[in-house]
PDB file of C-alpha atoms (C1' of nucleotides) in Angstrom:
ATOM      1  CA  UNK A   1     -78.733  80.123 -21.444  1.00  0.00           C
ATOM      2  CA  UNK A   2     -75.332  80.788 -23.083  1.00  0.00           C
ATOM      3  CA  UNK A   3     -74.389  83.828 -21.978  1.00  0.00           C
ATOM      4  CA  UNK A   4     -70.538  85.639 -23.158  1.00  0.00           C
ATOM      5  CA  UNK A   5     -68.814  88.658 -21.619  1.00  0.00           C
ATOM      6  CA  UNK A   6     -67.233  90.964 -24.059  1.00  0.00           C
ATOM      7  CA  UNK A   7     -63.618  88.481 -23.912  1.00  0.00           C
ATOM      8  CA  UNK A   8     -65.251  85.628 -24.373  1.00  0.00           C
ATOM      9  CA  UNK A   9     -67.643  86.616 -27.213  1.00  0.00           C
ATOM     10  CA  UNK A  10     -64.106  88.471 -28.605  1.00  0.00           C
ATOM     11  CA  UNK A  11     -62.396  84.613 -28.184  1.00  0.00           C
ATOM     12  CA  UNK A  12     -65.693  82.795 -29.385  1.00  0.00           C
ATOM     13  CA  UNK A  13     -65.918  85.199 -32.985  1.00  0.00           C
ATOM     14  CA  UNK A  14     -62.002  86.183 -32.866  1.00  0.00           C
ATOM     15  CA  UNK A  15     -62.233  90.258 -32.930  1.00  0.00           C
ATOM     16  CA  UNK A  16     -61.341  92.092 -30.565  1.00  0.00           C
ATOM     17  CA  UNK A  17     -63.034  93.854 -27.321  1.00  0.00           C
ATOM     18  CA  UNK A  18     -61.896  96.970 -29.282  1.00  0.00           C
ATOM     19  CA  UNK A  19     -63.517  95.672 -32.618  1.00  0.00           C
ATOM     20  CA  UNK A  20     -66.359  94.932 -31.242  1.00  0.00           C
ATOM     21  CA  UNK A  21     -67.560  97.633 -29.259  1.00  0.00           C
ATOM     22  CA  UNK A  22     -66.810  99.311 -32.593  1.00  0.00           C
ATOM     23  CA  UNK A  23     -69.454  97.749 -34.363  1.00  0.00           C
ATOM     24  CA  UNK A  24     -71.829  97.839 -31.925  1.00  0.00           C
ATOM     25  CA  UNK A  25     -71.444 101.603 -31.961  1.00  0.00           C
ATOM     26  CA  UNK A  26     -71.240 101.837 -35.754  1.00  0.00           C
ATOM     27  CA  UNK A  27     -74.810 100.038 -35.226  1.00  0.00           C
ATOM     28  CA  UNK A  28     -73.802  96.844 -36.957  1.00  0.00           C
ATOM     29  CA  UNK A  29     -74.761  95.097 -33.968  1.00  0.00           C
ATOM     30  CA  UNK A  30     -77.601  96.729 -32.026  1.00  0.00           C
ATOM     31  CA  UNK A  31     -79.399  95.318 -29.262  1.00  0.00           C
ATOM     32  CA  UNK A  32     -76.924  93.748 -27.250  1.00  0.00           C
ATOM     33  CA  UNK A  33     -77.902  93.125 -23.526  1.00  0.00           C
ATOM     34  CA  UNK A  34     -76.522  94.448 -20.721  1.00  0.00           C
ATOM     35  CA  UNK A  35     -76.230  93.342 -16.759  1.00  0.00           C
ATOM     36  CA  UNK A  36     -76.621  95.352 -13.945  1.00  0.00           C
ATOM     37  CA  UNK A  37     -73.516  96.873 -14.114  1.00  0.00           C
ATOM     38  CA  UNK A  38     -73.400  98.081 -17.532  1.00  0.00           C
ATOM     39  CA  UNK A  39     -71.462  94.694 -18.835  1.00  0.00           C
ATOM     40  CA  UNK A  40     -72.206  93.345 -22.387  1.00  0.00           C
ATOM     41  CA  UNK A  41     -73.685  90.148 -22.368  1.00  0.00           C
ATOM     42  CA  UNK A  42     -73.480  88.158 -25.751  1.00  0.00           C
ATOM     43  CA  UNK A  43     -75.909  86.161 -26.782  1.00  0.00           C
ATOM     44  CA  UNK A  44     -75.878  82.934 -28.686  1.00  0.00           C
ATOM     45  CA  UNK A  45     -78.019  84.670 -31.126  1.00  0.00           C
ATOM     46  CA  UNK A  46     -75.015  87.994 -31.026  1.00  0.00           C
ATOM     47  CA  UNK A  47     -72.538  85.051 -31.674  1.00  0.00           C
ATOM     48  CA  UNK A  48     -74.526  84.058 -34.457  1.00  0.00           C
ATOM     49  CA  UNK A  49     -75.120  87.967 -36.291  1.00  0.00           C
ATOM     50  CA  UNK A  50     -71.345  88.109 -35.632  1.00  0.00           C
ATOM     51  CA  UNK A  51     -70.547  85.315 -37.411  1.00  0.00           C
ATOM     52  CA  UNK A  52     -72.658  86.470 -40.483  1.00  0.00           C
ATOM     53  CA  UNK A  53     -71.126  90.862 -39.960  1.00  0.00           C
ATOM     54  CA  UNK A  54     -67.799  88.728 -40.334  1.00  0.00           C
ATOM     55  CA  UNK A  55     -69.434  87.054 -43.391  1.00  0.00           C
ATOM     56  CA  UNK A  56     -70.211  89.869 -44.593  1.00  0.00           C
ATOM     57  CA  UNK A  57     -67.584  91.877 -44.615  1.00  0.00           C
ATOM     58  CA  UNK A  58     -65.012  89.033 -45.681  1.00  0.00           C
ATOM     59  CA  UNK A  59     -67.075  89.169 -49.091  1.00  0.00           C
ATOM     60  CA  UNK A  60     -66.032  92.983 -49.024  1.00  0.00           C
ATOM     61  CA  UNK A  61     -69.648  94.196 -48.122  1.00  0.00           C
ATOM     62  CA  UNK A  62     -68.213  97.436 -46.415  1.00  0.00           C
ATOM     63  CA  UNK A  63     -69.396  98.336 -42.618  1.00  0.00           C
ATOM     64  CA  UNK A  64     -71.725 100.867 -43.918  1.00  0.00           C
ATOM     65  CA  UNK A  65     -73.712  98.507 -46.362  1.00  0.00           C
ATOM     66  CA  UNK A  66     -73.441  95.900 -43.164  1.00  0.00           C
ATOM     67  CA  UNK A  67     -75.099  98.340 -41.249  1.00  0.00           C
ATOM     68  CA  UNK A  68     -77.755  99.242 -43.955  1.00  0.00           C
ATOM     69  CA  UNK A  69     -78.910  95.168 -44.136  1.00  0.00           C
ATOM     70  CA  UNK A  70     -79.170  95.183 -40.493  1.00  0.00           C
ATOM     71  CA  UNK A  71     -81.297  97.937 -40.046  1.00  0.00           C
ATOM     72  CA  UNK A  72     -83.637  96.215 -42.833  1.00  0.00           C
ATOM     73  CA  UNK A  73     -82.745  93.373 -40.834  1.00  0.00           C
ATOM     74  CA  UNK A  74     -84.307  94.101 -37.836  1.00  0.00           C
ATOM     75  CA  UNK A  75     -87.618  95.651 -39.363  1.00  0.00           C
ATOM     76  CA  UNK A  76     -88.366  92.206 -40.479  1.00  0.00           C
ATOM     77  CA  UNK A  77     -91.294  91.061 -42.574  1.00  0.00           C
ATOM     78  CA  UNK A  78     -92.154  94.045 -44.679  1.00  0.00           C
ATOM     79  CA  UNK A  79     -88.306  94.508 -45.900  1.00  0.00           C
ATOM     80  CA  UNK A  80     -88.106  91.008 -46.632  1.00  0.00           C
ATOM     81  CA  UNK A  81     -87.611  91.878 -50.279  1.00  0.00           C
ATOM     82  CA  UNK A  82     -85.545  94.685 -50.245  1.00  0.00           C
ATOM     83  CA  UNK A  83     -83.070  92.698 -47.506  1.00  0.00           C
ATOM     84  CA  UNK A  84     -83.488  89.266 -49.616  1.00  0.00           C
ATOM     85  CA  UNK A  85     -82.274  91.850 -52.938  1.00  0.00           C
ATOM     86  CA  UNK A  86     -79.447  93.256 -51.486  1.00  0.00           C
ATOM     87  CA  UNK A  87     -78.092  89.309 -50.560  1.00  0.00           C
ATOM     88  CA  UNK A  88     -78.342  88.394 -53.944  1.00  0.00           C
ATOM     89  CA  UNK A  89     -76.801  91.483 -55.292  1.00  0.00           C
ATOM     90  CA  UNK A  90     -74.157  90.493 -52.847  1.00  0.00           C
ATOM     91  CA  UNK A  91     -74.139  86.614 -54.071  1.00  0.00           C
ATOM     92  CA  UNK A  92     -73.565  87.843 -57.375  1.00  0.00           C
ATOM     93  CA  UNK A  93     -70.555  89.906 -56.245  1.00  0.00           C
ATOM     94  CA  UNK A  94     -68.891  86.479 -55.097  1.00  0.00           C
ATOM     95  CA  UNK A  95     -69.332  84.858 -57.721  1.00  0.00           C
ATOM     96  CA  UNK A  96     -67.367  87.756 -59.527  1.00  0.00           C
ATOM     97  CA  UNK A  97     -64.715  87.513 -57.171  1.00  0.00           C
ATOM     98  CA  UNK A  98     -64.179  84.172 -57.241  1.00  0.00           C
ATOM     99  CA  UNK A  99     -63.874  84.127 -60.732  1.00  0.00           C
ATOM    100  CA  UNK A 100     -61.365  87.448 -60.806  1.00  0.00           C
ATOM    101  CA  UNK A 101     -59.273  85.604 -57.976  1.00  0.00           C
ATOM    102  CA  UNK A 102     -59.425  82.472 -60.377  1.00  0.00           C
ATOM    103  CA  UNK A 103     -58.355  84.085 -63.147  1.00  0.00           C
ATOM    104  CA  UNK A 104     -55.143  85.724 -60.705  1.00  0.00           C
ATOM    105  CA  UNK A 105     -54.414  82.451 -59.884  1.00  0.00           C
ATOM    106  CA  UNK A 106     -53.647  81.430 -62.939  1.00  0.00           C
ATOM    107  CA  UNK A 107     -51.567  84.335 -63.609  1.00  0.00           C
ATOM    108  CA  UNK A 108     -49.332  84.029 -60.666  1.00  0.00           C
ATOM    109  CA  UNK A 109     -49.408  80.186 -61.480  1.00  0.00           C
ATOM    110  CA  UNK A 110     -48.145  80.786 -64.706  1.00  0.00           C
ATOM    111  CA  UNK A 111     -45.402  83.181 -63.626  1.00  0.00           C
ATOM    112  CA  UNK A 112     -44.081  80.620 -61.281  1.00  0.00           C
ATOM    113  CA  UNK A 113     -44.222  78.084 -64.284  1.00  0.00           C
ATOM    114  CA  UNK A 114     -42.094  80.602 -66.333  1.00  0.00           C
ATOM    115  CA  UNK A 115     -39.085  79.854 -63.975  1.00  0.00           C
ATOM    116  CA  UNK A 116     -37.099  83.498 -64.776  1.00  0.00           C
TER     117      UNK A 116
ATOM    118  CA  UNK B   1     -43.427 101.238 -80.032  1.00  0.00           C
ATOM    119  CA  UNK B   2     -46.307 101.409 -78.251  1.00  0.00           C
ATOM    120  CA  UNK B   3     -46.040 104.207 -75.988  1.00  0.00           C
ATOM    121  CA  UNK B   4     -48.479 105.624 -72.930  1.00  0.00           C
ATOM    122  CA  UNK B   5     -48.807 109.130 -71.977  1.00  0.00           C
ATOM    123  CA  UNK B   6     -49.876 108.642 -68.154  1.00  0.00           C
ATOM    124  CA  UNK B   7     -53.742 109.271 -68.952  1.00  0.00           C
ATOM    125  CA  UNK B   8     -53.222 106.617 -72.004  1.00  0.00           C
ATOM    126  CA  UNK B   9     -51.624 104.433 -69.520  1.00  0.00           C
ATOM    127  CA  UNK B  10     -54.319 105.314 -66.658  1.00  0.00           C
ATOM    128  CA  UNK B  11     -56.870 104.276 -69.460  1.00  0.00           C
ATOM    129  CA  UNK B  12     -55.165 101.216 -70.437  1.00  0.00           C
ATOM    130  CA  UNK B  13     -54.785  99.977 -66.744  1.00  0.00           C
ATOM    131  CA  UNK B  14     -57.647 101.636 -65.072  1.00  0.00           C
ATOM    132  CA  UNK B  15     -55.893 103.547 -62.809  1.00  0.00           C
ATOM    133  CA  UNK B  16     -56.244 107.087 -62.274  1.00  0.00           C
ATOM    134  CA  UNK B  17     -52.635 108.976 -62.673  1.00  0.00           C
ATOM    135  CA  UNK B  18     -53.017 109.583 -59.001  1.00  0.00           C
ATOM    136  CA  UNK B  19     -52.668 106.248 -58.019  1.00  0.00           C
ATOM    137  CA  UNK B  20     -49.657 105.875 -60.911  1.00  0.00           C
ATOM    138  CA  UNK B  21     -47.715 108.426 -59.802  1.00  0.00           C
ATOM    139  CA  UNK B  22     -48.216 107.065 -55.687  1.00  0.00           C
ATOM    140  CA  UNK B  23     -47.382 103.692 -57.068  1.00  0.00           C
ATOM    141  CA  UNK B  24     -44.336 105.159 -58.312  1.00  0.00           C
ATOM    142  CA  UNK B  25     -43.141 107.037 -55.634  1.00  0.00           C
ATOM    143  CA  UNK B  26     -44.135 104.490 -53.213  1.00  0.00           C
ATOM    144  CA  UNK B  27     -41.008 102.003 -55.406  1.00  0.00           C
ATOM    145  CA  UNK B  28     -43.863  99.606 -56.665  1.00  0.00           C
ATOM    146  CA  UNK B  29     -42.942 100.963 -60.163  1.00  0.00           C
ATOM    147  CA  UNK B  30     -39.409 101.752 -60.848  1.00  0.00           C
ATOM    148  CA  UNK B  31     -37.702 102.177 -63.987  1.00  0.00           C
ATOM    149  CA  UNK B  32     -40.859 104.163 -66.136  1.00  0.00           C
ATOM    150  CA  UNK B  33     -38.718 106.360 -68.346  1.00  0.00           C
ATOM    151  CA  UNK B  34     -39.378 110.105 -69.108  1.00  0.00           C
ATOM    152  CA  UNK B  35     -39.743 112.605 -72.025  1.00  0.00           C
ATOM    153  CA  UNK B  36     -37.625 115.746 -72.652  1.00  0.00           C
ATOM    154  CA  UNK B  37     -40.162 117.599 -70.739  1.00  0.00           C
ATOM    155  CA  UNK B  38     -40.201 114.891 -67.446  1.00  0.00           C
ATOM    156  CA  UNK B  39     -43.144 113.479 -68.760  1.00  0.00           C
ATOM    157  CA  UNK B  40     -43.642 109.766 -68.411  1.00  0.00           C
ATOM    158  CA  UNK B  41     -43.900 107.601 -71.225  1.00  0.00           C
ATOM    159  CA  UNK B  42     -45.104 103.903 -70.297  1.00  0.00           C
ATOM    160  CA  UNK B  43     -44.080 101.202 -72.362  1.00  0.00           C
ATOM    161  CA  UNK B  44     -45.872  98.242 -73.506  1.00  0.00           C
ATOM    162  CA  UNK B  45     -43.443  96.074 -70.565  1.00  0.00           C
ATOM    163  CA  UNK B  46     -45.041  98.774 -67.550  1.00  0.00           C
ATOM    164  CA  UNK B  47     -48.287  98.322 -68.524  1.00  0.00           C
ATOM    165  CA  UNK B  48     -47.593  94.640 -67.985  1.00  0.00           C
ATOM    166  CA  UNK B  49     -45.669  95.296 -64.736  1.00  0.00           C
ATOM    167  CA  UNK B  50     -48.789  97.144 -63.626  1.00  0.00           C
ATOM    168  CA  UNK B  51     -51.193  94.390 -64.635  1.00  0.00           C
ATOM    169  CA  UNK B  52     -49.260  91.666 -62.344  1.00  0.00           C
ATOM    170  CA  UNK B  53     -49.038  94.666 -59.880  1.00  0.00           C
ATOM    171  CA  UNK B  54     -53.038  94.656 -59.915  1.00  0.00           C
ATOM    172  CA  UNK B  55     -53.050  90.737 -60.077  1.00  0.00           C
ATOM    173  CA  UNK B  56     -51.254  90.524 -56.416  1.00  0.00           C
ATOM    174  CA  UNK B  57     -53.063  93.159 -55.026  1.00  0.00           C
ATOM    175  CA  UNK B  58     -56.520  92.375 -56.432  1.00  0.00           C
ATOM    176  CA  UNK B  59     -55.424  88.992 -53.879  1.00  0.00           C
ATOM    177  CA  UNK B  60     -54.583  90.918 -50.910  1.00  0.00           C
ATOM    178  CA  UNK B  61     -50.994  91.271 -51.047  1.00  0.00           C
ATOM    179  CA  UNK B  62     -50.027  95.398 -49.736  1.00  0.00           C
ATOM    180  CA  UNK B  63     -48.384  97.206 -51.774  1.00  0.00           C
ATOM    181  CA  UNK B  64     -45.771  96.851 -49.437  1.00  0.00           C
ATOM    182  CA  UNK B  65     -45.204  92.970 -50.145  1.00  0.00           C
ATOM    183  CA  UNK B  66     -45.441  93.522 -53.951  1.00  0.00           C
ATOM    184  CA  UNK B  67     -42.584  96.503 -53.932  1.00  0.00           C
ATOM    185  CA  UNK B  68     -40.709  93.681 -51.807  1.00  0.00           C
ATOM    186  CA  UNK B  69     -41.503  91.497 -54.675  1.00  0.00           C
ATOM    187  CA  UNK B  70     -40.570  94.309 -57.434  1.00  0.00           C
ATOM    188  CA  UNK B  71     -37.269  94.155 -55.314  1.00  0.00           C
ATOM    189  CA  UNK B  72     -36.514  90.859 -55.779  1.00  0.00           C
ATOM    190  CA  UNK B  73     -37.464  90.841 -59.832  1.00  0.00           C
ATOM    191  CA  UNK B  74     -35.287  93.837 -60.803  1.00  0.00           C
ATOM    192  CA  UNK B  75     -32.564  91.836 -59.192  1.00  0.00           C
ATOM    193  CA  UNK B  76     -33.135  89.102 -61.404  1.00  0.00           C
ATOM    194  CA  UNK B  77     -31.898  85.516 -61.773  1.00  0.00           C
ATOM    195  CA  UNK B  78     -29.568  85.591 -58.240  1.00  0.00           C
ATOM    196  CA  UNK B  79     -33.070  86.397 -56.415  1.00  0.00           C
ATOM    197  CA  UNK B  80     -34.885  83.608 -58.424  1.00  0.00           C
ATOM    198  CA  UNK B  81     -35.565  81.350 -55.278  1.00  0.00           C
ATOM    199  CA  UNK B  82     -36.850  84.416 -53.105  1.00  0.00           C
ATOM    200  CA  UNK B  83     -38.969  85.517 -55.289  1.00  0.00           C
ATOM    201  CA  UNK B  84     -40.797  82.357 -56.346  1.00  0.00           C
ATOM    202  CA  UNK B  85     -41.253  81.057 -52.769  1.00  0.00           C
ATOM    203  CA  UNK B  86     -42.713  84.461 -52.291  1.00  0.00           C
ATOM    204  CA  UNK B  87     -45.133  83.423 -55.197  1.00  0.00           C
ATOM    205  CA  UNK B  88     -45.697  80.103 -54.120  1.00  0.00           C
ATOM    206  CA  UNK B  89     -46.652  81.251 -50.523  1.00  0.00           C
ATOM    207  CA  UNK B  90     -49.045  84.094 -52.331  1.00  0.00           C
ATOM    208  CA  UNK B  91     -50.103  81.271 -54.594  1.00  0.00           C
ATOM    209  CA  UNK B  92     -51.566  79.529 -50.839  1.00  0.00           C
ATOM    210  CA  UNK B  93     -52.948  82.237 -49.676  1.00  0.00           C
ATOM    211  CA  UNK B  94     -55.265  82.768 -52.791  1.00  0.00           C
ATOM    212  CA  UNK B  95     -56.064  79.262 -52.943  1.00  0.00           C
ATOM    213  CA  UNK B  96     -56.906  79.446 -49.266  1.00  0.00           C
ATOM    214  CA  UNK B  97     -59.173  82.639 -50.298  1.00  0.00           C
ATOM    215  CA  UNK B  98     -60.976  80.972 -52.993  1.00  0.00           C
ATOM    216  CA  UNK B  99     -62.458  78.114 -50.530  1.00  0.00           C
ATOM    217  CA  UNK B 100     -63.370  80.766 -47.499  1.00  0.00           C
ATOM    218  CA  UNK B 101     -64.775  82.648 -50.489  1.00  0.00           C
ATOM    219  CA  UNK B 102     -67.061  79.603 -51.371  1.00  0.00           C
ATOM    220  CA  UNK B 103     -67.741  79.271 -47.658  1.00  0.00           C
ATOM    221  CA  UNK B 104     -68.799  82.752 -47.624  1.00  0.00           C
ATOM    222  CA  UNK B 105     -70.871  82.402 -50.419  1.00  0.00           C
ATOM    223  CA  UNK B 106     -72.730  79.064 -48.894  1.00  0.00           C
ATOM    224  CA  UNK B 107     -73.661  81.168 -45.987  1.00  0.00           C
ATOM    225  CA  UNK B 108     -75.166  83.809 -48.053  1.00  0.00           C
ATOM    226  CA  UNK B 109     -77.478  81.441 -50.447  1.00  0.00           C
ATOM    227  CA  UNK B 110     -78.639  79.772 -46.988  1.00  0.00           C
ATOM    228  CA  UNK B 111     -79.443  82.783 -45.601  1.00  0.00           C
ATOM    229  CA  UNK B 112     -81.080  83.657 -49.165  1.00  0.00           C
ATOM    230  CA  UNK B 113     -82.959  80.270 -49.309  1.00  0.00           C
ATOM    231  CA  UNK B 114     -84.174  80.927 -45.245  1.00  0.00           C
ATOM    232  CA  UNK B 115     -86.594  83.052 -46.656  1.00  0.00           C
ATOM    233  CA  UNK B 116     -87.114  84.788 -42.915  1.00  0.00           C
TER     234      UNK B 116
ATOM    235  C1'  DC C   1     -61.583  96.653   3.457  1.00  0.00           C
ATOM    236  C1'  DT C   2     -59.044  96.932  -0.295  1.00  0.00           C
ATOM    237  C1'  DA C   3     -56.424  95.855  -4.254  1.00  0.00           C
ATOM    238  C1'  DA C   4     -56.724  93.799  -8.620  1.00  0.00           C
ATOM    239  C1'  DC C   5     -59.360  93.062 -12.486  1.00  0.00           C
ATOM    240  C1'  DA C   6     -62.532  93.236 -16.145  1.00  0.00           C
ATOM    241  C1'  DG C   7     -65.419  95.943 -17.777  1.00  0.00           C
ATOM    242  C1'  DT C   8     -67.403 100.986 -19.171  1.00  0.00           C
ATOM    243  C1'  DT C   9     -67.373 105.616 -22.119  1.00  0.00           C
ATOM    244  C1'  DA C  10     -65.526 109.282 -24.939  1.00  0.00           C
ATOM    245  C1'  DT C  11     -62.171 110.493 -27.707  1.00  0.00           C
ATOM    246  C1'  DA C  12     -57.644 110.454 -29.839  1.00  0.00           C
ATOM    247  C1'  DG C  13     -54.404 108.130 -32.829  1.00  0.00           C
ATOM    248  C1'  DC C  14     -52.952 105.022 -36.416  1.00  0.00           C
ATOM    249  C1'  DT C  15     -52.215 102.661 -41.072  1.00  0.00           C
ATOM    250  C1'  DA C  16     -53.093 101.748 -45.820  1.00  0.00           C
ATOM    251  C1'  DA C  17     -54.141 103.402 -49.968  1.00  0.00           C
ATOM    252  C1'  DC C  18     -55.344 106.630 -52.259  1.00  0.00           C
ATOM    253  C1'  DT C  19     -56.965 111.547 -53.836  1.00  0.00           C
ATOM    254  C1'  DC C  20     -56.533 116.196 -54.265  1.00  0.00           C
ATOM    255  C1'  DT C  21     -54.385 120.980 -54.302  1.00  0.00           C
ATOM    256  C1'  DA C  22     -51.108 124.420 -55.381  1.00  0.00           C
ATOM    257  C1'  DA C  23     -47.770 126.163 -57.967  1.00  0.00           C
ATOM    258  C1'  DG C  24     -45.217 125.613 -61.758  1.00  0.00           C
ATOM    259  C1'  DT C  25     -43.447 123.824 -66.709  1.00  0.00           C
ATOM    260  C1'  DC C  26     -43.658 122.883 -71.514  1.00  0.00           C
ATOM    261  C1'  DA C  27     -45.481 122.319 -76.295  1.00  0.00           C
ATOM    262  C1'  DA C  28     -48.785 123.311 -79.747  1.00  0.00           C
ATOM    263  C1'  DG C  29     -52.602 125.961 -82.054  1.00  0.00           C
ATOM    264  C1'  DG C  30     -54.460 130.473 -83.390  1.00  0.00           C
TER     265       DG C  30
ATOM    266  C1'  DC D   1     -46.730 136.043 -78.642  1.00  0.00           C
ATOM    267  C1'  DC D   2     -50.147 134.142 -75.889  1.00  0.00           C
ATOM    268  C1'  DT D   3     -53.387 131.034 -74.166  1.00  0.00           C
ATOM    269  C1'  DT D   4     -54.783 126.344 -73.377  1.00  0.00           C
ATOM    270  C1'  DG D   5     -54.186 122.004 -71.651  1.00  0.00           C
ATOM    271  C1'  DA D   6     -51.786 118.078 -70.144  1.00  0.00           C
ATOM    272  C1'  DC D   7     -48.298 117.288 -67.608  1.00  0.00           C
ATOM    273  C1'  DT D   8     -44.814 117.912 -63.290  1.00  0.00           C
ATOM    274  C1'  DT D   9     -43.657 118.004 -57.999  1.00  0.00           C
ATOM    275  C1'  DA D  10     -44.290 118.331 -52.982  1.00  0.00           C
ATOM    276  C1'  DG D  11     -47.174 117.919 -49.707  1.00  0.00           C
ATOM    277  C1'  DA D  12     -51.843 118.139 -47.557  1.00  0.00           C
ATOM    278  C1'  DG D  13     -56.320 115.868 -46.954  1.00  0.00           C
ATOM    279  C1'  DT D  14     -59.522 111.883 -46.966  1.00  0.00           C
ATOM    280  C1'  DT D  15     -61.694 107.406 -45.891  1.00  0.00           C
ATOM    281  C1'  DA D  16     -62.237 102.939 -43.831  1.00  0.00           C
ATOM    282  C1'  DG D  17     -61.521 100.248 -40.204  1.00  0.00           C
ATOM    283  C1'  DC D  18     -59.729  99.597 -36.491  1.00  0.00           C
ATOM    284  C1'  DT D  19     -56.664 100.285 -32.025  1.00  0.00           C
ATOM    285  C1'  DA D  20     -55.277 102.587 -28.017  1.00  0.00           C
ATOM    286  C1'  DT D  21     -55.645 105.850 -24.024  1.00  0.00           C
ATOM    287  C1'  DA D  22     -57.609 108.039 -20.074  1.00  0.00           C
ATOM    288  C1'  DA D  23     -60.520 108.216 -16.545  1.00  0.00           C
ATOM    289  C1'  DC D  24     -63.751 105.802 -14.262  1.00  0.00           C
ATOM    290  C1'  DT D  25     -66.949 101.911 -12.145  1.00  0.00           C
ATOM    291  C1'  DG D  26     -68.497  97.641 -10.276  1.00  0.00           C
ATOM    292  C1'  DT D  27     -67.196  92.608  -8.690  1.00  0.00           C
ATOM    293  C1'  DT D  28     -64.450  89.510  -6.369  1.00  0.00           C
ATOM    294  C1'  DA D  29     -60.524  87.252  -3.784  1.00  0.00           C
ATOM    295  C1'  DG D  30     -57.641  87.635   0.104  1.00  0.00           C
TER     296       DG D  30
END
DNA sequence: CTAACAGTTATAGCTAACTCTAAGTCAAGG
DNA sequence: CCTTGACTTAGAGTTAGCTATAACTGTTAG
């Protein structure tokens, strides 16, 4: 049933071992199984809240506000809203910054046009 | 004609003098001349050198890249070619920015729209 | 059986980019 | 003349986000 050890999930996501062990104690990523031994095991499902922490944080949502949408996250149902406000709080921040690294586009665009 | 005490300047820019002072020091920002006293005065040309400044970081480029770049301008025409292909590649990388931005932001609405 | 290996924890260290503090200087208003 | 306030410098402190180390444990191949 898909199962990843902590170097495979790290090739599968590309972080690190170090990075994400990191998160996992920040509590970005609770919940993670473990064998016998004390071993991660990585879930599809991990793979998949990985993908959206990286997401996330690649739309400059910082680790701490990460955390904070997990945790309402995981408490399903009842913080639907409150979860469902902070994404479009966050959508609204990308447009933003799409549109600022538009507009520095054009400004680095135009000092290459100026040719001095 | 038109000069900036460094909290006019910080206004203008919206920078504290902290971080104008550390830009300074750090090379990002030579040339800003000073009073009698030692007292900068900005000029109309550094709060434009600090707007392209905030243009290439505002894209990710460290301040170490841009007082390469800084570098390159005071040295003027013979470092033309450098300094453009430094744009060009910067020009990439924001392009390349934009669409993982828009990627980002797909994943968001989805996860908005999922309703779960 | 044992050596190598991939993992574990706790904790220390690192880099970038500020941000602040301390101690001092200078000019202007009362 | 004296205080106030905005400035100066050098250097210390802070925060975010990793990244590495040390000491150890369990699994596996020879």
């Amino acid at each position: 049933m898909s199962l990843y050890t902590i170097s495979q999930a790290s090739a599968e996501v590309d972080l690190t071992p170090y990075t994400l062990r990191y998160y996992e104690k920040e509590g970005l990523l609770p919940g993670v199984k473990k064998d016998s031994a004390g071993r991660r095991n990585y879930q599809a499902d991990d793979i998949q809240r990985i993908g959206f922490i990286k997401c996330l944080k690649g739309t400059g949502m910082s680790l701490k506000q990460i955390k904070e949408y997990g945790v309402l996250y995981v408490q399903g149902k009842k913080k639907f809203n409150e979860r469902n406000a902070m994404l479009q709080a966050h959508r609204e921040k990308i447009l933003l910054e799409i549109k600022t690294q538009k507009k520095y586009l054009k400004m680095v665009e135009a000092k290459i046009e100026m040719k001095i």
